Coordinates of C-alpha atoms in Angstrom, one line a residue:
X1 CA 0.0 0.0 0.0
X2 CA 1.0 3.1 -1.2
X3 CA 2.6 6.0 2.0
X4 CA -1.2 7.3 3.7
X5 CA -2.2 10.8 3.7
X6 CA -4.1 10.3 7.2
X7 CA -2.4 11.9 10.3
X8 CA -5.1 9.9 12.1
X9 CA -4.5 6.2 11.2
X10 CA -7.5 4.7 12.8
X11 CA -9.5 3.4 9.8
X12 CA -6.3 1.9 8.3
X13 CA -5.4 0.2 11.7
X14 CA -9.0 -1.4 11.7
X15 CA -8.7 -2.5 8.3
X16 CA -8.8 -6.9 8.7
X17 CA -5.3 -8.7 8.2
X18 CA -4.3 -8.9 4.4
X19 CA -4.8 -12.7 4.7
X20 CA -8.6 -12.2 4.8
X21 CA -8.7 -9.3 2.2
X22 CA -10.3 -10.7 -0.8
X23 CA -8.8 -11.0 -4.2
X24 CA -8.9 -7.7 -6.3
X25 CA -8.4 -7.7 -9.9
X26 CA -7.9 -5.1 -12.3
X27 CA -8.5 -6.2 -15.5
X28 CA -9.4 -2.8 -17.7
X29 CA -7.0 -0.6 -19.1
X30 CA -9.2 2.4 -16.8
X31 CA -8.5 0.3 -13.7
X32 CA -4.9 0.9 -13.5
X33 CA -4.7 4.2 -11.1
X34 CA -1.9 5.7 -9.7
X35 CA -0.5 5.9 -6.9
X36 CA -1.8 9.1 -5.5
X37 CA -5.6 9.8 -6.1
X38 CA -8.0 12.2 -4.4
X39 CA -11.6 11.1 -5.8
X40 CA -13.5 14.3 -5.3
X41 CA -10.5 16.0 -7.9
X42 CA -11.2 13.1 -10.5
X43 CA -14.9 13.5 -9.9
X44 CA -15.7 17.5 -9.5
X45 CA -12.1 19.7 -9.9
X46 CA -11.2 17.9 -13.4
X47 CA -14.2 19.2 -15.2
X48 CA -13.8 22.9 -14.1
X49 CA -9.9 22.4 -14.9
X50 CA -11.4 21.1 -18.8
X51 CA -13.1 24.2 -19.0
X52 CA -16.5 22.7 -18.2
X53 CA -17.4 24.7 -14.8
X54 CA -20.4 26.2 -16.3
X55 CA -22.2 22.6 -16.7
X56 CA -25.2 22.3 -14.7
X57 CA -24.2 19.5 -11.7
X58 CA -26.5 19.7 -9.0
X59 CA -30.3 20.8 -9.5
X60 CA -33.3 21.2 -6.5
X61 CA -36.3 22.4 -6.5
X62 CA -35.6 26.3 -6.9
X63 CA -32.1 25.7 -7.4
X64 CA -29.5 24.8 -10.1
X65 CA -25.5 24.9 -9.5
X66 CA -22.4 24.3 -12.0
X67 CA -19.7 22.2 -11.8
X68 CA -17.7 25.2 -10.3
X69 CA -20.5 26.9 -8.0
X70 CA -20.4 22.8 -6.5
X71 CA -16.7 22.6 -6.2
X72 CA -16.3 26.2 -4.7
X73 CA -19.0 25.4 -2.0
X74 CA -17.1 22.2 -1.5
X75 CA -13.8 24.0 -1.3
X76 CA -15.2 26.8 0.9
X77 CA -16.7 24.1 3.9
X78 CA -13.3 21.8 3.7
X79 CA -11.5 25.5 5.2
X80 CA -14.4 25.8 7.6
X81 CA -13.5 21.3 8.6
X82 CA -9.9 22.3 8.8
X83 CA -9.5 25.9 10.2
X84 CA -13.2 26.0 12.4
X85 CA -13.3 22.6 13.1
X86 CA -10.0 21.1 13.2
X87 CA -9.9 18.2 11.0
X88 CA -6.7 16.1 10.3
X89 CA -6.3 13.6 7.4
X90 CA -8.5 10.4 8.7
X91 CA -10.6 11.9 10.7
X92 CA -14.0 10.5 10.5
X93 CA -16.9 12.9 9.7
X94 CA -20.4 11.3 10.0
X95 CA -22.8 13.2 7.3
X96 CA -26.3 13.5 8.3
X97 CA -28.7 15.0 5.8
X98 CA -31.3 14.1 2.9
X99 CA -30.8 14.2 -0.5
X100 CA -29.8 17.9 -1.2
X101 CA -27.3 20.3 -2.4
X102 CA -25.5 21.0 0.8
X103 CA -25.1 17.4 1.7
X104 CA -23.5 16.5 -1.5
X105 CA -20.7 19.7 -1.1
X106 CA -20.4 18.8 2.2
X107 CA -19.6 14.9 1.1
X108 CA -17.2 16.4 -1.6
X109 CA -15.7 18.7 1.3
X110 CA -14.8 15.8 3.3
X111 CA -12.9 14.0 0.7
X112 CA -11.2 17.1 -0.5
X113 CA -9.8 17.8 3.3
X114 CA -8.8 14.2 3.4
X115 CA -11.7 12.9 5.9
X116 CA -13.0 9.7 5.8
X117 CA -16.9 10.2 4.8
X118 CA -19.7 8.2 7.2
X119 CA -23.0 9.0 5.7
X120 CA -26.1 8.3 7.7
X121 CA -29.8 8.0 6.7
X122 CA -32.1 10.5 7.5
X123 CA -34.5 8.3 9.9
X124 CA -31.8 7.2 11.7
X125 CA -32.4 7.5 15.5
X126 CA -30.2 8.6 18.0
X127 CA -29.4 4.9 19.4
X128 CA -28.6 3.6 15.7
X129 CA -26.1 7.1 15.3
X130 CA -24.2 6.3 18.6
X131 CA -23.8 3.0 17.5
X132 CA -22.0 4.0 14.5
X133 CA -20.2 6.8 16.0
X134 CA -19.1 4.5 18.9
X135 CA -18.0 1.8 15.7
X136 CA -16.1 4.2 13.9
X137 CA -14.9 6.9 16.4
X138 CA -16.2 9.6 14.3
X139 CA -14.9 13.0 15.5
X140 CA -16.6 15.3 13.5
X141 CA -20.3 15.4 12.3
X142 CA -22.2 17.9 9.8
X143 CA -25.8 17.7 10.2
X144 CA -28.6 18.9 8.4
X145 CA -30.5 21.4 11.0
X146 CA -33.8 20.2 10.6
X147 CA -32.2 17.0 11.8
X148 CA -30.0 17.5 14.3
X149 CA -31.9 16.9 17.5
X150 CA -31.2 13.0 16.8
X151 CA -27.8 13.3 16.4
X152 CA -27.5 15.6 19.5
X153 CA -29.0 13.1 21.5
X154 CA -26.4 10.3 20.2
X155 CA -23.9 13.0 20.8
X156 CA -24.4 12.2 24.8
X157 CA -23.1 9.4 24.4
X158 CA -20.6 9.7 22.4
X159 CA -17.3 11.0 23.4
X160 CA -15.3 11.1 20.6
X161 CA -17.5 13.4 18.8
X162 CA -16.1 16.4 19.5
X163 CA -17.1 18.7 16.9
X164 CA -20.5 19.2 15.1
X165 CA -21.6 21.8 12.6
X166 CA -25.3 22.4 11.1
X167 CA -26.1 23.0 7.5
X168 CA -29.6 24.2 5.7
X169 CA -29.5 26.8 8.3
X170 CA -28.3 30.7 8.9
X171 CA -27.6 30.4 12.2
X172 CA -24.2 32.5 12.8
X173 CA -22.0 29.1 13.5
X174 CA -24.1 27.5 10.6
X175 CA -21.7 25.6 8.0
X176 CA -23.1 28.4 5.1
X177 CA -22.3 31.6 7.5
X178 CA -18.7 29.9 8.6
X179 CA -18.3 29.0 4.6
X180 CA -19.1 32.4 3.7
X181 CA -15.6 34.0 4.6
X182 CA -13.6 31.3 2.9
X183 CA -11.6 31.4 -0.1
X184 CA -12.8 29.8 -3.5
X185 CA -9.6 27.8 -3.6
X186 CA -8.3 24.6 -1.5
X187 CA -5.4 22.4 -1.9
X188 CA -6.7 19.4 -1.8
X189 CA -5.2 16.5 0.5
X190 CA -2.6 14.2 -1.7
X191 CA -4.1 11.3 -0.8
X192 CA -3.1 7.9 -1.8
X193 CA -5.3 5.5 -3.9
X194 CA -5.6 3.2 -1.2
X195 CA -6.3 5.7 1.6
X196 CA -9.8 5.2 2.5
X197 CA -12.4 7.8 2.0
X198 CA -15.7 6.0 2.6
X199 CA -16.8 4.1 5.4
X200 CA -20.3 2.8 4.3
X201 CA -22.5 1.1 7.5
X202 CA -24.7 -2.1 7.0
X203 CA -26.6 -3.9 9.4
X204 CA -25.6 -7.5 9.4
X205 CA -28.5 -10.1 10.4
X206 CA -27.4 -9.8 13.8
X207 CA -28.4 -6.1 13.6
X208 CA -25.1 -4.7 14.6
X209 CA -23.7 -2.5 12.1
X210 CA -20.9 -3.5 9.9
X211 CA -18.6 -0.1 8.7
X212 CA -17.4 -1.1 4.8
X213 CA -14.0 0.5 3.9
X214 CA -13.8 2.1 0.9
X215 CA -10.3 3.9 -1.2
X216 CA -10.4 6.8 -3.2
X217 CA -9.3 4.1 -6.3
X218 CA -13.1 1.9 -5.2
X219 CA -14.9 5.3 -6.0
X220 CA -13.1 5.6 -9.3
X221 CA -13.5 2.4 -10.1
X222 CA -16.8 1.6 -9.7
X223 CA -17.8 4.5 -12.3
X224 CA -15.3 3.0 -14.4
X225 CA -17.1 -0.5 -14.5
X226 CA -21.0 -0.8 -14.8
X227 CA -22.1 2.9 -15.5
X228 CA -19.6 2.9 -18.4
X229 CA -20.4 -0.7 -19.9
X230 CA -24.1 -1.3 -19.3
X231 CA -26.1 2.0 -18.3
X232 CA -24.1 4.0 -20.9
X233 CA -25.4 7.5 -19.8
X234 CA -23.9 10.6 -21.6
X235 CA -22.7 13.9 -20.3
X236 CA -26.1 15.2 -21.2
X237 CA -28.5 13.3 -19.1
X238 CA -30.8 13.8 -16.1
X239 CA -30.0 11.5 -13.2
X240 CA -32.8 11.8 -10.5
X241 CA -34.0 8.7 -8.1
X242 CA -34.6 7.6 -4.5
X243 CA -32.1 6.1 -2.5
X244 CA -30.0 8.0 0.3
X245 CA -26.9 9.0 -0.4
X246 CA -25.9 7.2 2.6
X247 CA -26.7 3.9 1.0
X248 CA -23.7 3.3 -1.7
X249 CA -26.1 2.6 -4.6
X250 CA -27.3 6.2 -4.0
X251 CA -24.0 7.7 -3.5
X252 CA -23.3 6.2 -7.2
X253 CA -26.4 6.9 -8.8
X254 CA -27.3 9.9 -8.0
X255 CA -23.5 11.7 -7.0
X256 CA -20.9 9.9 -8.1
X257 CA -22.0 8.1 -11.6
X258 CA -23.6 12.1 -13.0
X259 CA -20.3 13.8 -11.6
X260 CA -17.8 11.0 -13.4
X261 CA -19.3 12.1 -17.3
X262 CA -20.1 15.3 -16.6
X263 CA -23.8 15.0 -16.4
X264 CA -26.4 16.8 -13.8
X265 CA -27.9 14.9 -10.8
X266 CA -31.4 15.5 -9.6
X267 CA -31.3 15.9 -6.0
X268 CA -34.7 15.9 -3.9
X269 CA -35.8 14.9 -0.7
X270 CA -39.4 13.7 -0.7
X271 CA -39.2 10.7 -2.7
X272 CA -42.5 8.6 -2.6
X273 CA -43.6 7.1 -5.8
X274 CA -46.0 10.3 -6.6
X275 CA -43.4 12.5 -5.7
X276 CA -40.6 11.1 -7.8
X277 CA -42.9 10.5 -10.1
X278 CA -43.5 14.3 -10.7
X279 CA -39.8 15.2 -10.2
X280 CA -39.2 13.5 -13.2
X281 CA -41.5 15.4 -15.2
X282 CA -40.5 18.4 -13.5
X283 CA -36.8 18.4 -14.4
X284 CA -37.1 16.5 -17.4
X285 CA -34.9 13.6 -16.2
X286 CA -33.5 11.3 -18.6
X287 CA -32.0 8.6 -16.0
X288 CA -34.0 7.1 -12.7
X289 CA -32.7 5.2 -9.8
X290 CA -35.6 3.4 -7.2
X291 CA -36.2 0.3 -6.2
X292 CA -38.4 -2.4 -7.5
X293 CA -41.3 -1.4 -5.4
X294 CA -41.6 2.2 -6.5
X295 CA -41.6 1.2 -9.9
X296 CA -44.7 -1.0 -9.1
X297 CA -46.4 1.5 -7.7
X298 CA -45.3 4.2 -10.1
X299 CA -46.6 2.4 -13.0
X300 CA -50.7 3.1 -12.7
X301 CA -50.1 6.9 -12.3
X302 CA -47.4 6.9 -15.5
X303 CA -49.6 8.1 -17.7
X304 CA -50.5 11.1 -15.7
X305 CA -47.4 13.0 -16.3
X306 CA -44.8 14.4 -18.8
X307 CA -42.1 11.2 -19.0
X308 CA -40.8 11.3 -22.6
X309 CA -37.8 12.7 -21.7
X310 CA -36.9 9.4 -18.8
X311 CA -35.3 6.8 -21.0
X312 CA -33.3 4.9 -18.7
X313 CA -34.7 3.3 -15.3
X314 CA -32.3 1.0 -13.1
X315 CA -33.4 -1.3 -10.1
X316 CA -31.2 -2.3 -7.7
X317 CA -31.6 -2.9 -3.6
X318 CA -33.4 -6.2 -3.8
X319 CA -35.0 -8.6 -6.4
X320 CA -37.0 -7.3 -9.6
X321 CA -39.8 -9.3 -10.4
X322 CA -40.8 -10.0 -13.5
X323 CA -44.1 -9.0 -13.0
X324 CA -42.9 -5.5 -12.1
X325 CA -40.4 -5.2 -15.1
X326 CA -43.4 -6.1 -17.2
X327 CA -45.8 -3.5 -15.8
X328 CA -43.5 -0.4 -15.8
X329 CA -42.4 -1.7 -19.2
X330 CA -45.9 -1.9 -20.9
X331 CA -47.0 1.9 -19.0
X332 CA -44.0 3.4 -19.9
X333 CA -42.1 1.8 -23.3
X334 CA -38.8 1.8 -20.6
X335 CA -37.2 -1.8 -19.9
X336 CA -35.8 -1.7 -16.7
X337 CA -31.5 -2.4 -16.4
X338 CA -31.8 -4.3 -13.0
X339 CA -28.9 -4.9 -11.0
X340 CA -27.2 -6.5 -7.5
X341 CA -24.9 -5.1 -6.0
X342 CA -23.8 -4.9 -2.2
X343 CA -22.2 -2.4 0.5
X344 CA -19.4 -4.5 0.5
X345 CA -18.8 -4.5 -3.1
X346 CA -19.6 -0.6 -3.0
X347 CA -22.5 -0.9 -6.2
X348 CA -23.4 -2.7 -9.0
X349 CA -21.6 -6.2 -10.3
X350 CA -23.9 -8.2 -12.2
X351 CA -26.5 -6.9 -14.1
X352 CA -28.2 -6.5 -17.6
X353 CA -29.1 -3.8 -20.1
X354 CA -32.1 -3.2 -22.0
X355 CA -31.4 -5.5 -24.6
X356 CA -30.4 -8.0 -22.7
X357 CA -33.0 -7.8 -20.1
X358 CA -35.1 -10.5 -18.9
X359 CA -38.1 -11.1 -16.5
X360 CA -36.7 -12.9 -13.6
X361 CA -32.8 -12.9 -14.5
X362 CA -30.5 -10.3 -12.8
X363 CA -28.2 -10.8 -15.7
X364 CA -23.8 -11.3 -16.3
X365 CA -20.7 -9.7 -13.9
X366 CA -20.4 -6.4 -15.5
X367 CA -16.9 -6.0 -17.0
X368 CA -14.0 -5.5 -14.5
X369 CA -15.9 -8.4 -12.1
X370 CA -16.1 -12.1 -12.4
X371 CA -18.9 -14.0 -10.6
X372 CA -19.8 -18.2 -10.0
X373 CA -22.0 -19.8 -8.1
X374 CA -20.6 -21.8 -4.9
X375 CA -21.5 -25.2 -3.8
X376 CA -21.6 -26.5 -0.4
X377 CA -17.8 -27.5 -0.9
X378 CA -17.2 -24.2 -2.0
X379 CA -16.5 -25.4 -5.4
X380 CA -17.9 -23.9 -8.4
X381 CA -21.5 -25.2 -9.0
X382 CA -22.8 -26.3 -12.4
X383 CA -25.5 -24.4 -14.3
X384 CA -29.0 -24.5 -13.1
X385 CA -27.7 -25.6 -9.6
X386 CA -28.5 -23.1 -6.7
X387 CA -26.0 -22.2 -4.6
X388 CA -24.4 -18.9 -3.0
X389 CA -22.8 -15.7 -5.2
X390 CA -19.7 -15.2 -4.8
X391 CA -17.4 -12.5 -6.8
X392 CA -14.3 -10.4 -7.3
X393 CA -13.4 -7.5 -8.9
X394 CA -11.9 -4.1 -8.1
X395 CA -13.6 -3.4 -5.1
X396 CA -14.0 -6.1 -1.9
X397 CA -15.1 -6.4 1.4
X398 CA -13.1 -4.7 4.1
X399 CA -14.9 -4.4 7.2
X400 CA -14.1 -2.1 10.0
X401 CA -12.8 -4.2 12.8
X402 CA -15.3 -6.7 12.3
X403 CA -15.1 -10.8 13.4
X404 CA -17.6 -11.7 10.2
X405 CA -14.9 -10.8 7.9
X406 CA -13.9 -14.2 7.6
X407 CA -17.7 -15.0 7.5
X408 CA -18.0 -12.8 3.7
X409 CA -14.5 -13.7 1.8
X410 CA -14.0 -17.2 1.5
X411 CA -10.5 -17.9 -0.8
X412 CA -10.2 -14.9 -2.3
X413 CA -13.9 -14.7 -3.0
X414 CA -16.7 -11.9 -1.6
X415 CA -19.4 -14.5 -1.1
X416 CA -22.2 -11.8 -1.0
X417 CA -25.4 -13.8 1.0
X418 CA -27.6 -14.4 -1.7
X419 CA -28.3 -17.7 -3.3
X420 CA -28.3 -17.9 -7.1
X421 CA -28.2 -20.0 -9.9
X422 CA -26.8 -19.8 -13.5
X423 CA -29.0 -20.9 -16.5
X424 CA -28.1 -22.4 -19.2
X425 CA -27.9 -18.6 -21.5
X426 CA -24.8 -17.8 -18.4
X427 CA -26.9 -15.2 -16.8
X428 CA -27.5 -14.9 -13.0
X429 CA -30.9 -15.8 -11.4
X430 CA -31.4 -14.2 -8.1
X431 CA -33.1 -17.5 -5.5
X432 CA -33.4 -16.0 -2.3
X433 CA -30.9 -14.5 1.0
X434 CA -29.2 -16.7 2.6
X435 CA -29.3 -15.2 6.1
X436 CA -31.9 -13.6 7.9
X437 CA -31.9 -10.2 6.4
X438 CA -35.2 -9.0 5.7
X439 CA -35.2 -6.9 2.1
X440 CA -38.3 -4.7 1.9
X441 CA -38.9 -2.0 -0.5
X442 CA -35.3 -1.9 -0.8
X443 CA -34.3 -0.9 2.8
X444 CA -32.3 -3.7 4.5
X445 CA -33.3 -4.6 7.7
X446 CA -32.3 -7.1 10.7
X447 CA -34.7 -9.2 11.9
X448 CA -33.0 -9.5 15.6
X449 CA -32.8 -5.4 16.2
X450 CA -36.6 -5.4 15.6
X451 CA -37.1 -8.3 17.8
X452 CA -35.1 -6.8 20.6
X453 CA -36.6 -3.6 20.2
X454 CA -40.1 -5.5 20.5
X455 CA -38.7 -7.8 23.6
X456 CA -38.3 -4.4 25.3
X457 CA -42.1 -3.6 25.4
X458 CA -43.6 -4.8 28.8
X459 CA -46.1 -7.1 27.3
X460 CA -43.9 -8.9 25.3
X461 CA -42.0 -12.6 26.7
X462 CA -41.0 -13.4 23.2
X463 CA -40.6 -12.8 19.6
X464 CA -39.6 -13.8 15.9
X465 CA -39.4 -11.0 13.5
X466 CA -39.2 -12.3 9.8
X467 CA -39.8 -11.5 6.2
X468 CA -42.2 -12.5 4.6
X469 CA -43.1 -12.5 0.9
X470 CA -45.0 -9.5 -0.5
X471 CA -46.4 -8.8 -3.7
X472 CA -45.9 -4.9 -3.6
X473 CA -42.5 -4.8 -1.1
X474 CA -40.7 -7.7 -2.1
X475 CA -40.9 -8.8 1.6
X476 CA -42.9 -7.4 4.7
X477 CA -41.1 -7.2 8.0
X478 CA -43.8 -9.9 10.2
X479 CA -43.3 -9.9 13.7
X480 CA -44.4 -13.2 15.6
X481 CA -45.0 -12.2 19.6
X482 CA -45.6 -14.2 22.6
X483 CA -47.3 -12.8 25.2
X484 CA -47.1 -12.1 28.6
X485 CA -50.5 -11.9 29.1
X486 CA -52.2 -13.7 26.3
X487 CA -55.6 -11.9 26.8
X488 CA -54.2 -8.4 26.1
X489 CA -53.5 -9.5 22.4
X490 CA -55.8 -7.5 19.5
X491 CA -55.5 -4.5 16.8
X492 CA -54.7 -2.1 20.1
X493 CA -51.5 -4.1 21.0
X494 CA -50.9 -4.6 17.7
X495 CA -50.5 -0.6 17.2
X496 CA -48.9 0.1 20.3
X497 CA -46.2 -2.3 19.2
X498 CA -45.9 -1.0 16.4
X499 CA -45.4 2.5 17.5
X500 CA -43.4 1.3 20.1
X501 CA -40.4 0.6 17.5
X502 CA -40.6 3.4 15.1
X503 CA -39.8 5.5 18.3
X504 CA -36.8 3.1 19.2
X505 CA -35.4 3.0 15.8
X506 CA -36.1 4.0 12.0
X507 CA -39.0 3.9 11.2
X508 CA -39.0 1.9 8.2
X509 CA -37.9 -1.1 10.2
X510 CA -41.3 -1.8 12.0
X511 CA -43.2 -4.6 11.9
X512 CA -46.3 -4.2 9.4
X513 CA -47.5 -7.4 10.5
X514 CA -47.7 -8.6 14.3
X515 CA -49.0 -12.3 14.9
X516 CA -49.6 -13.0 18.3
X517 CA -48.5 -17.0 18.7
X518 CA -48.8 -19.6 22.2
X519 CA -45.5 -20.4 21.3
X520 CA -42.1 -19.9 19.5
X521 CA -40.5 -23.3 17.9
X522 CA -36.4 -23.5 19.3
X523 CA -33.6 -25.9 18.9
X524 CA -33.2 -28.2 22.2
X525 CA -30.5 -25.7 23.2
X526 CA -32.9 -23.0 22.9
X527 CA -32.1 -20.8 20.0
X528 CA -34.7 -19.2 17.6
X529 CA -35.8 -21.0 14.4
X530 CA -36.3 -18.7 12.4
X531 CA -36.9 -20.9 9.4
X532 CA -39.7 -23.0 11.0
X533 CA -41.4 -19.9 12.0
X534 CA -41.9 -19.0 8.2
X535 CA -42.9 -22.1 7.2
X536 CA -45.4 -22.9 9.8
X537 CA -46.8 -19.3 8.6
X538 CA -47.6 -20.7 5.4

């Protein structure tokens, strides 16, 4: 590894022993970076340097900056990180924020100042924060006003976080008012390739949250694979869609994939199917990122608005069904490029165009990855055989100090948690998770937080919290309770349960369907079978 940038070597410290790194390979001509790399100069200062700084890049409702309005905003909050808040290279900086303008020159800032960005989702609660604060000893925080009172409350808690700063705001300490008085200009950090730049949080099935490590060269190379080879966008498009920018298939979508050609990215903040529905229309998008289930429900209420300009949709964050490629298809002429990808692997790795597109199949690696199916031996399985994903490329899994390492790379190999098979054309069909992550409307979600946010509630002895399949949200997060007191179960319980865990964590994660059982079925040791409690629901 090339000589760090970072003062503040925590990230690299926690990175897992090389022996349990997995294989990366290289093998495109764009893939071969050197040594010293600062992503946010490849993605943002390079086009301004081409002469291309009065290119639309970012766009909002009542709101439209250039390639050079974005990087002197960027430029102008890395001096307030540095000089107000006194970040060294490697210092951590969680992000906290919605889709908008500020938060993307914030997430440029960071990078530029040689931080290591920690993006957060919006509905995160304050418990959910300190745990990833705590995880990655993140020092620094910028916060979207309007939701800071979360993050204030993890901040409690939390000792390493020493300095926090508001956006959206115009407060006199405010990140805008403290950016104001800055130069235009910043020298960015000479960072090397392999420093890390991201660190990307997924909850495990265990619930705990797992910190991905990403370098500058991942970035670079992820806009290098899949947005170059099978959405094929051009420096003219739209890009608008739903997914946070904390989740990595956000942060390439919507920031990182637009930025790379030189293209303009859509960003709102109210994104339910109606609403990003008439975004589109409103800013005559070209490219759209959601999941599966808000093209489902997008579909009936096509025809109500001006979409001739949208001629590239992507899926990604859990299964497409066919059924829902064929609906949005026949409302809207648009085949849909679906895609996996993982926040281990940072985004996309196997996936299809439009020509090559078909109902039910996910599709082939995307150049720059390989992919097979493992057996139970861990030997390649023959076609039509199910068995679990498993893929390299040049990104990988590097977990932040993290004992289920050794659980996702397996002999050079990111084995990814899915089961697949591959047909007899050579594409991918997705089967099913092989773990207890619950994948609905695209958010991921761990059965065992919900269920011991749920054994927390006075009335409940014990529980089961599963997915279930769902014709409009891929799965619905089901939530099997034993009583205490048998006789207090109905629809009032039902609610208060409910209610009780959107208050304890995001709210996305609650149970939209409570069954109230005798009994839960365990091993003879005692532990939870999950399986069985499917089935028997069936």
């Amino acid at each position: 590894m090339d000589e760090t940038a970072h003062l503040d070597t925590f990230a690299r410290d926690k990175l897992p022993p090389r022996e349990l790194w997995p294989e990366f390979i290289f093998p495109l001509p764009e893939l071969r970076f050197p040594p010293r790399l600062n992503c946010a100069a490849w993605l943002l200062d390079r086009h301004v340097e081409a002469g291309n700084g009065g290119r639309p890049c970012i766009r909002a409702p009542g709101l439209v900056w250039t390639y050079a309005e974005l990087m002197h905003q960027s430029n102008r909050i890395a001096h307030v990180l540095v000089q107000d808040m006194g970040l060294a290279p490697g210092n951590r900086v969680l992000l906290r924020s919605a889709n908008n303008p500020m938060m993307a020159a914030c997430w440029f800032a960071v990078i530029k100042a040689g931080g290591i960005a920690v993006a957060t989702m919006p509905l995160l609660r304050a418990k959910e924060l300190s745990e990833v604060i705590a995880k990655a000893e993140v020092s620094h925080a910028l916060c979207d006003a309007r939701l800071a009172g979360e993050l204030h409350a993890a901040r409690r808690v939390c000792p390493t976080l020493r300095e926090l700063r508001c956006f959206n705001s115009s407060g006199p300490d405010s990140v805008e008012s403290l950016a104001a008085a800055k130069p235009l200009t910043f020298v960015n950090v000479d960072t090397a390739a392999g420093d890390i730049c991201i660190i990307a949080f997924t909850s495990g099935t265990t619930g705990k949250p797992k910190g991905t490590m990403h370098f500058h060269r991942d970035l670079v190379a992820i806009c290098e694979c899949w947005p170059r080879h099978t959405l094929r966008a051009n420096r003219d498009d739209v890009f608008i869609g739903s997914p946070p920018l904390a989740f990595t298939f956000g942060l390439g979508g919507l920031l990182l994939f637009p930025l790379a050609i030189g293209a303009c990215a859509v960003l709102v903040e109210k994104t339910a199917p109606e609403m990003l529905l008439a975004a589109i229309a409103e800013f005559g998008a070209t490219v759209c990122f959601t999941a599966p289930t808000s093209y489902r429900a997008m579909a009936p209420l096509a025809g109500t608005v001006e979409l001739s300009r949208l001629r590239k949709c992507v899926s990604a964050g859990e299964a497409l069904p066919a059924a829902t490629r064929a609906l949005w298809k026949e409302r809207t002429g648009i085949e849909i490029i679906d895609g996996i990808g993982t926040t281990e692997m940072l985004h996309i790795f196997i996936s299809a165009d439009e020509a090559h597109a078909r109902g039910g199949v996910t599709g082939k690696p995307v150049p720059g990855y390989v992919a097979c199916v493992l057996d139970d031996d861990g030997r390649e399985a023959p076609p039509g055989k199910v068995g679990r994903l498993a893929v390299k490329g040049p990104t990988g899994c590097r977990y932040l100090a993290d004992e289920r390492q050794a659980q996702y790379v397996h002999d050079g190999w990111n084995v990814t948690g899915d089961a697949y098979l591959v047909d007899a054309q050579g594409d991918f069909v997705f089967q099913a998770r092989t773990d207890d992550m619950i994948i609905s409307a695209g958010y991921n979600i761990a059965g065992p937080e919900v269920e011991g946010v749920l054994l927390a509630h006075p009335a409940v002895a014990e529980c089961a919290v599963v997915g279930l399949p769902d014709p409009e949200r891929g799965q619905v997060v089901t939530a099997f309770v034993v009583l205490k007191e048998p006789a207090a179960a109905g629809d009032a319980l039902v609610k208060a349960l409910q209610d009780f865990v959107k208050q304890s964590i995001a709210p996305y994660k609650y149970p939209r369907r409570v069954v109230f059982r005798a009994s839960l079925p365990r091993t003879e040791t005692g532990k939870l079978q999950r399986f069985r409690v499917r089935e028997e629901d069936h």
